[in-house]
CSV table of C-alpha atoms and ligand atoms in Angstrom, one decimal:
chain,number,residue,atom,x,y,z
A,1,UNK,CA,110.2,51.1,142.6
A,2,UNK,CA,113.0,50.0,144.3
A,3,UNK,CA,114.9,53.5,144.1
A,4,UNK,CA,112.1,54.9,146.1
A,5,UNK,CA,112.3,52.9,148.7
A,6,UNK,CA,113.2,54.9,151.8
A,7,UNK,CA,112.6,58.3,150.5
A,8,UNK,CA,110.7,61.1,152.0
A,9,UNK,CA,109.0,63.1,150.0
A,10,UNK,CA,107.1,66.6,149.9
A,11,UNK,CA,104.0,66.5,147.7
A,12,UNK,CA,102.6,70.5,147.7
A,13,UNK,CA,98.9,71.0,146.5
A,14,UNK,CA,98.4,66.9,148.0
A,15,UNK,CA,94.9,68.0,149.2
A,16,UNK,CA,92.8,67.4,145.4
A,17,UNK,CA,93.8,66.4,141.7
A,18,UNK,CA,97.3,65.7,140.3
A,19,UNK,CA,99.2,66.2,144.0
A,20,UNK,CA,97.0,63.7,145.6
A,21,UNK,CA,97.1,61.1,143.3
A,22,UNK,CA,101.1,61.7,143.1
A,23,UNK,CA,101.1,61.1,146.6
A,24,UNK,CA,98.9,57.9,146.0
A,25,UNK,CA,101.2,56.6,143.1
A,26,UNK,CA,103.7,57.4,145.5
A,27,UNK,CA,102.9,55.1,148.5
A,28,UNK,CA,101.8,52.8,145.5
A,29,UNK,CA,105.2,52.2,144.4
A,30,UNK,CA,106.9,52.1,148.2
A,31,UNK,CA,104.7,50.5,149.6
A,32,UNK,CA,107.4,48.9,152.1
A,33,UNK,CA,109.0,52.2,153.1
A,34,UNK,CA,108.4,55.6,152.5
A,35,UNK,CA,107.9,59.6,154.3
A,36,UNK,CA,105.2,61.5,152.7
A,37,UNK,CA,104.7,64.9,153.6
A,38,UNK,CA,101.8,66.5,152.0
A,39,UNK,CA,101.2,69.8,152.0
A,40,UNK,CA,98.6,72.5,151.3
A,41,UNK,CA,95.9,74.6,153.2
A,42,UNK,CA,93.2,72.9,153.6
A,43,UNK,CA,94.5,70.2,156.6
A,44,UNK,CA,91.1,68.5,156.9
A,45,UNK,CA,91.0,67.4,153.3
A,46,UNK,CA,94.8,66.7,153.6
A,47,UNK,CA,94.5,64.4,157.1
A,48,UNK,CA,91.6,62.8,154.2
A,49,UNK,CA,94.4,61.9,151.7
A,50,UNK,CA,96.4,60.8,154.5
A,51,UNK,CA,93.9,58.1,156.1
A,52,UNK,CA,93.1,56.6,152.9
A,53,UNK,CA,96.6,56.1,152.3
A,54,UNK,CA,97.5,54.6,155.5
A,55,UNK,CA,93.8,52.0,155.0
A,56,UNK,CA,95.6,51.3,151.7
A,57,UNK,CA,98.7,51.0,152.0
A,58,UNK,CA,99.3,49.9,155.4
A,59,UNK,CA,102.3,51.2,157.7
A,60,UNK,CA,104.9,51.1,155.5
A,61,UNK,CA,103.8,54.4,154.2
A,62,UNK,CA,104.4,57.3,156.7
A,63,UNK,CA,102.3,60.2,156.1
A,64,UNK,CA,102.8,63.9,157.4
A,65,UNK,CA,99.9,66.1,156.6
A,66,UNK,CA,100.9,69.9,157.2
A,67,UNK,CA,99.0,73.0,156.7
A,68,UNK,CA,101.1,75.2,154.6
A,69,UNK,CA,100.3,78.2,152.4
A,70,UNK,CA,102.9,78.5,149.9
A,71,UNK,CA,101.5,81.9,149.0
A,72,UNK,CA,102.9,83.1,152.2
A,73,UNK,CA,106.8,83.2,152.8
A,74,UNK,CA,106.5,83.4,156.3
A,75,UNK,CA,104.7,79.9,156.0
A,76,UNK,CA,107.5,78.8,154.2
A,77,UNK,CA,110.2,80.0,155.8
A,78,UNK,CA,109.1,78.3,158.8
A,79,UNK,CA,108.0,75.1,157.3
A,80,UNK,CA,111.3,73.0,157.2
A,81,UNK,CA,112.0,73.8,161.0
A,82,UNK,CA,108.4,72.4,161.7
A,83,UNK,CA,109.2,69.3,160.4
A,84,UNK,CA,109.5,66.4,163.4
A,85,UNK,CA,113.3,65.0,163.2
A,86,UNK,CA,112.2,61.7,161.2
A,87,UNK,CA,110.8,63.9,158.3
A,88,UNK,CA,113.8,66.1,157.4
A,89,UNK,CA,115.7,64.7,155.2
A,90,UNK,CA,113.9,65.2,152.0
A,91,UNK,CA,114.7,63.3,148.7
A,92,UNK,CA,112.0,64.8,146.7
A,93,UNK,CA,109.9,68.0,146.6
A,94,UNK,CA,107.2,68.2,144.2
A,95,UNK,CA,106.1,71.5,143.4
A,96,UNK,CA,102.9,70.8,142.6
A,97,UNK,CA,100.2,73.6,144.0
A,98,UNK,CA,99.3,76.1,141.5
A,99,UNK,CA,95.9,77.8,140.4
A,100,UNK,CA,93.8,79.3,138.0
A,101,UNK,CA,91.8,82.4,138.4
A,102,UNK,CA,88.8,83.6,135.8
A,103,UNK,CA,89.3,83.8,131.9
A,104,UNK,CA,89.1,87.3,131.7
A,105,UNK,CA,91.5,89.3,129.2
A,106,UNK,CA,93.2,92.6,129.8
A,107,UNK,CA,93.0,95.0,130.6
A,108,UNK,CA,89.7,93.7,133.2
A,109,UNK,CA,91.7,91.1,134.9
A,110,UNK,CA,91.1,91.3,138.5
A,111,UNK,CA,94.4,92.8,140.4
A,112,UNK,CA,93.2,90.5,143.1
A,113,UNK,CA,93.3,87.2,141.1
A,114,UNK,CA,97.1,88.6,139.3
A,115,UNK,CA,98.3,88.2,142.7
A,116,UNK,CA,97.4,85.3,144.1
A,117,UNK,CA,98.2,83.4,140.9
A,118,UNK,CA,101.9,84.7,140.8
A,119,UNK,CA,102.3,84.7,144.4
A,120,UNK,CA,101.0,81.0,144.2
A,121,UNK,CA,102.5,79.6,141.4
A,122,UNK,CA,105.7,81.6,141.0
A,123,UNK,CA,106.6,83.0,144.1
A,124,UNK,CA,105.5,80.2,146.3
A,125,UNK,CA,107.0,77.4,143.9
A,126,UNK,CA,110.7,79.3,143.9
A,127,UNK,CA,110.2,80.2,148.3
A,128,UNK,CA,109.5,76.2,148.7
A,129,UNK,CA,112.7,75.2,146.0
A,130,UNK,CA,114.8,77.8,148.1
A,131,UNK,CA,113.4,76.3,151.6
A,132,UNK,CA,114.2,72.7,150.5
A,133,UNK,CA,117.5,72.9,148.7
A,134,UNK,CA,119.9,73.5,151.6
A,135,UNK,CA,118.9,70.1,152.5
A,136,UNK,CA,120.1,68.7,149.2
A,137,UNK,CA,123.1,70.8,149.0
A,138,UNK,CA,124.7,69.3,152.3
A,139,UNK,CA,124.6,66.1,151.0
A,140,UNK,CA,127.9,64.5,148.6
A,141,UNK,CA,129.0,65.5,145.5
A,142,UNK,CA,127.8,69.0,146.1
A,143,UNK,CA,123.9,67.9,146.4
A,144,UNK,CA,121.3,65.4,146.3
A,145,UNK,CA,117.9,65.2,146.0
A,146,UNK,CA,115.0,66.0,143.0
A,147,UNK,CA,113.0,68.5,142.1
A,148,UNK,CA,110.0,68.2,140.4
A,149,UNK,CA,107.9,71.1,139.0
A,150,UNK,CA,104.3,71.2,137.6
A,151,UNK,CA,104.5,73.3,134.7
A,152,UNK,CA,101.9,73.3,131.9
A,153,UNK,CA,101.1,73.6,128.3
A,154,UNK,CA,100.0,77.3,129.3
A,155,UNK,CA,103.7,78.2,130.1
A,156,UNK,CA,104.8,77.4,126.4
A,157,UNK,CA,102.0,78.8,124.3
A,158,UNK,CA,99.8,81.5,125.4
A,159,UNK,CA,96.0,81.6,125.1
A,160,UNK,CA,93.1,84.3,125.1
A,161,UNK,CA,91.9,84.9,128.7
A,162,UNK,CA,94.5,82.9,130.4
A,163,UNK,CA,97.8,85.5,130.0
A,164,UNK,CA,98.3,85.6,134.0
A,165,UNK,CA,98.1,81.8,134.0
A,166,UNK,CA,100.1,81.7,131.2
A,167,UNK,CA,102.9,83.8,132.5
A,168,UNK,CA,103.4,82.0,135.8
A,169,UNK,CA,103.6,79.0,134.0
A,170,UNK,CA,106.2,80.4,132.0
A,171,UNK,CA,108.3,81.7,134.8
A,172,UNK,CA,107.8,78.3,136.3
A,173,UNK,CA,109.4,77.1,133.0
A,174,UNK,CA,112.7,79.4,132.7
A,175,UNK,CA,113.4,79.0,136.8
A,176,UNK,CA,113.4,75.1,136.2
A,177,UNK,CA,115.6,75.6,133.2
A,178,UNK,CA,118.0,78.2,134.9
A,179,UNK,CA,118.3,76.0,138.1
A,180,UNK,CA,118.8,72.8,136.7
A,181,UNK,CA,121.9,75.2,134.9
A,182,UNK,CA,123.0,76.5,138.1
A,183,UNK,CA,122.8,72.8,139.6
A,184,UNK,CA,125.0,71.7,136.6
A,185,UNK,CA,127.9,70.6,139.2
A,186,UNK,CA,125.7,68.4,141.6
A,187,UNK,CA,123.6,65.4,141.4
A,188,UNK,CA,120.8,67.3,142.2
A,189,UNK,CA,117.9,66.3,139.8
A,190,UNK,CA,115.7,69.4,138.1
A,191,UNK,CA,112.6,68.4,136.1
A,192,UNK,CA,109.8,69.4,134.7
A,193,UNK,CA,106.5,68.2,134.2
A,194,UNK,CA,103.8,69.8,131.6
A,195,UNK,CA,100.6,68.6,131.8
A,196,UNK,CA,97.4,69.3,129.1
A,197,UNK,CA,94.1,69.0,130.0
A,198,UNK,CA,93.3,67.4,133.5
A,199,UNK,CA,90.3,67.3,135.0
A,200,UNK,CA,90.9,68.1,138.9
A,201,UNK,CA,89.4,70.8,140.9
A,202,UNK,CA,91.4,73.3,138.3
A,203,UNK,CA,88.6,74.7,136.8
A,204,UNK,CA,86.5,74.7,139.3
A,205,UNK,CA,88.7,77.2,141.2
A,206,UNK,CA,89.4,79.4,137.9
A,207,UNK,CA,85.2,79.9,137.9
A,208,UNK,CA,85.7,80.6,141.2
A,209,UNK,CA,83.1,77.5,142.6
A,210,UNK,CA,80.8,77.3,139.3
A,211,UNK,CA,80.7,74.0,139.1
A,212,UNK,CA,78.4,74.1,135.8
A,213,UNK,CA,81.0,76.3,134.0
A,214,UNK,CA,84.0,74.0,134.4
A,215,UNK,CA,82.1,70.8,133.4
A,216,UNK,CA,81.6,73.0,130.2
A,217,UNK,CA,85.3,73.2,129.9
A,218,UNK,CA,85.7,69.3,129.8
A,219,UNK,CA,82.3,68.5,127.9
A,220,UNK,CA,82.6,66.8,124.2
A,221,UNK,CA,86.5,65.8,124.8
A,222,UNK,CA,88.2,63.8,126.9
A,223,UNK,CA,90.9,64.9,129.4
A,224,UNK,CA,93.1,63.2,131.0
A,225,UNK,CA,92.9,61.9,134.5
A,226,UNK,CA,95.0,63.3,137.3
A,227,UNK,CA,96.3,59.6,137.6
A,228,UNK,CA,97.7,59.5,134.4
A,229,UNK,CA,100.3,62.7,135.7
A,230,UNK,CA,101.1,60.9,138.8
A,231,UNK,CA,102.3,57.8,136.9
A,232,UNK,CA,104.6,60.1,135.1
A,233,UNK,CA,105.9,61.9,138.4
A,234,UNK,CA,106.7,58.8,140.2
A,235,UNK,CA,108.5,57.3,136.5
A,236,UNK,CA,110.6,60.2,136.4
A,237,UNK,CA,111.7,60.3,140.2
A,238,UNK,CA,112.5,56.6,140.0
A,239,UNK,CA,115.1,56.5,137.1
A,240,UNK,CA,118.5,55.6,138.0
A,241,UNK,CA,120.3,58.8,139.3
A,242,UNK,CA,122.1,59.8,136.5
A,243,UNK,CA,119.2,59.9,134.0
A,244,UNK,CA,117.2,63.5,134.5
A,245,UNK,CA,113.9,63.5,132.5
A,246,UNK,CA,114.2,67.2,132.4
A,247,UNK,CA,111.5,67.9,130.6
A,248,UNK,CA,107.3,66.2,130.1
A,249,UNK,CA,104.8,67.2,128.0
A,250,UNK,CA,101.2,64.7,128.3
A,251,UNK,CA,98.2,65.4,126.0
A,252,UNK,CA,94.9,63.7,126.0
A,253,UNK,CA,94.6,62.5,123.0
A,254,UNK,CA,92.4,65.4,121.5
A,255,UNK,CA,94.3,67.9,122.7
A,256,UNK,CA,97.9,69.2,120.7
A,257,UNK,CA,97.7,73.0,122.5
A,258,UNK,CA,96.5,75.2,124.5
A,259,UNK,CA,92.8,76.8,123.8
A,260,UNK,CA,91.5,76.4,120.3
A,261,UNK,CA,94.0,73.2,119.9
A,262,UNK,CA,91.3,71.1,121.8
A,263,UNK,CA,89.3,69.1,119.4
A,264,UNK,CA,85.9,68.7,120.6
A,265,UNK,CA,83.0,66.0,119.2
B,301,NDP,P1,93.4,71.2,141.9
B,301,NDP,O1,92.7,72.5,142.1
B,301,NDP,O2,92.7,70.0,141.9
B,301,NDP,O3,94.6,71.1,143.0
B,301,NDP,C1,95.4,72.2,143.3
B,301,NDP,C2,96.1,72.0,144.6
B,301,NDP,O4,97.0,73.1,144.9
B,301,NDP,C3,95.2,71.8,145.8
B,301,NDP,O5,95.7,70.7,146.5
B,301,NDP,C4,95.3,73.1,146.5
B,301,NDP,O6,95.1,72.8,147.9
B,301,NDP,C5,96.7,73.5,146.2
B,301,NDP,N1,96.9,74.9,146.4
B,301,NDP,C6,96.4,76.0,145.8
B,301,NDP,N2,96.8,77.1,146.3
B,301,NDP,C7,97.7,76.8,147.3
B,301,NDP,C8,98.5,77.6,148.2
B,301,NDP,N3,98.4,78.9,148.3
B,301,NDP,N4,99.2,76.9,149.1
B,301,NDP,C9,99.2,75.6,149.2
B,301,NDP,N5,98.5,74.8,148.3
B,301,NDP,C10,97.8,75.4,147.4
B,301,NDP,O7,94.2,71.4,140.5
B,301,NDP,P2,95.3,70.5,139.7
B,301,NDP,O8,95.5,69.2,140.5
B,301,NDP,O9,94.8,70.4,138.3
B,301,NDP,O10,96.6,71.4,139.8
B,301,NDP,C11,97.8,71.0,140.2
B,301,NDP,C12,98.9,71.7,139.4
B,301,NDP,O11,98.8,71.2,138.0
B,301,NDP,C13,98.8,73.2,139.3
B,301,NDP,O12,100.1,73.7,139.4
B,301,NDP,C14,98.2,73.5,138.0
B,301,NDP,O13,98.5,74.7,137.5
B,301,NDP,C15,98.8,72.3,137.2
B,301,NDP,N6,98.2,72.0,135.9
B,301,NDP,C16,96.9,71.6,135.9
B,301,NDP,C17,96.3,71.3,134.7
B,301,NDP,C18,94.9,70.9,134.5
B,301,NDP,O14,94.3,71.0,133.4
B,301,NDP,N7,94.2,70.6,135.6
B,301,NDP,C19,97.1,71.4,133.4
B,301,NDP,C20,98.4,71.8,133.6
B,301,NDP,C21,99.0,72.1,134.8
B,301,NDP,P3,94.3,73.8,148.9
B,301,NDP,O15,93.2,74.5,148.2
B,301,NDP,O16,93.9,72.9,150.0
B,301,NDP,O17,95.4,74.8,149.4
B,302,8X3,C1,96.1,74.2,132.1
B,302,8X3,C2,96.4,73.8,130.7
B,302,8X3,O1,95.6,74.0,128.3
B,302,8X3,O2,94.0,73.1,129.9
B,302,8X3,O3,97.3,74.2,132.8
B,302,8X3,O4,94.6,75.5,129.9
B,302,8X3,S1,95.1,74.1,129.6
């Protein structure tokens, strides 16, 4: 707790599910001092996350919410010079916004939902690493700073009706691996984490607002909360700085896979 003491940090996706509660468990470890910048598109939801943070943890947690599509590298290019003075010097990006887009299987997946889920979660994920790293890279020792990517289970093993999904999550998988290589000679920090089954407003957006159809997903098992990732976000940033837990993988209990390797009652 102590090693986060001080630290800004860049949540993306902070505005529902595992990104807000990272930024909760954040503040709940630093309660004393700490930047938060949280990130995503919808600002109301995100000035939301922001006020109940503050109530709870008082003003020894600054928050920053900012309005930023990562789907758009315009947004992203501008987003670091945005930043008010106090907020630049970032410790710790978590790239955490990603979605899901419908279940349907080639060759009727919509070209529309392709793009936004690689734009999103591959394109947008590398544009914010690239937009944040300069900022490491000035500091000692050839870099500082950590970098923190939401992966999944779906980026190691494939499953019917989620290839697209699949595939940015394994792009997300081979860019962490490659960077943390390229970062090899700094104290920069690369790590991944792969959650299971979560339940957050994932589903929801992959059956584009059915609300019925992504309780179905979750009925008869039990997933795990988007708490339960946080905790292990805000563990693996706060390890002394030469230990890198490179690499998470966190299962409900029923679950040991992707798809048809969910046990259900
Ligand atoms: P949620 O839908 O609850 O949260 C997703 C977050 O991403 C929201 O805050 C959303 O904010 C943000 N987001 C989506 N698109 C963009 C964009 N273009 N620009 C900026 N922010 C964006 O889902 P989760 O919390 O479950 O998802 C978080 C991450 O966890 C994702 O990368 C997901 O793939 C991954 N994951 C989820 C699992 C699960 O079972 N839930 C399992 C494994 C991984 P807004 O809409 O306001 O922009
Ligand atoms: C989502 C993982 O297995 O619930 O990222 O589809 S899974």
């Amino acid at each position: 707790a102590k090693r986060l003491e001080g630290k800004t940090i860049v949540v993306t996706g902070a505005s529902s599910g595992i990104g807000k509660s990272t930024a909760m468990e954040f503040a709940r470890t630093s309660p004393k001092s700490l930047k938060l910048i949280l990130t995503a598109r919808r600002i109301d939801t995100l000035k939301q996350v922001a006020e109940q943070i503050e109530k709870e943890f008082g003003s020894g947690v600054q928050v920053l919410p900012v309005k930023l599509d990562i789907s758009k590298p315009s947004e992203v290019k501008g987003f670091v010079n945005s930043l008010p003075a106090e907020f630049k010097e970032i410790d710790v990006l978590v790239n955490n916004a990603g979605l899901v887009k419908g279940t349907a299987k080639a060759p009727d997946i919509l070209e529309e939902d392709i793009e936004v889920m690689m734009a999103t979660n591959v394109t947008g994920l590398i544009n914010m690493t690239q937009a944040i790293m300069p900022i490491f890279k000035k500091r000692e020792d050839g870099g500082r700073g950590d970098i923190i990517n939401i992966g999944s289970i779906a980026g190691r093993e494939g499953y019917p009706g989620g290839s697209i999904y699949c595939a940015t999550k394994a792009a997300v998988r081979t860019f962490t691996d490659a960077l943390r290589r390229e970062l090899i000679a700094t104290r920069i920090r690369v790590m991944e984490v792969d959650p299971g089954q979560v339940e957050t407003e994932f589903s929801v957006v992959r059956f584009y607002g059915d609300k019925a159809k992504a309780d179905a997903v979750y009925a008869g098992c039990e997933p795990l909360t988007p708490d339960d990732i946080a905790e292990v976000v805000v563990f693996n940033a706060g390890r002394r700085e030469n230990v890198v837990v490179a690499d998470t993988l966190i299962f409900p209990n029923h679950q040991a896979g992707t798809g048809g390797a969910v046990y259900k009652k």
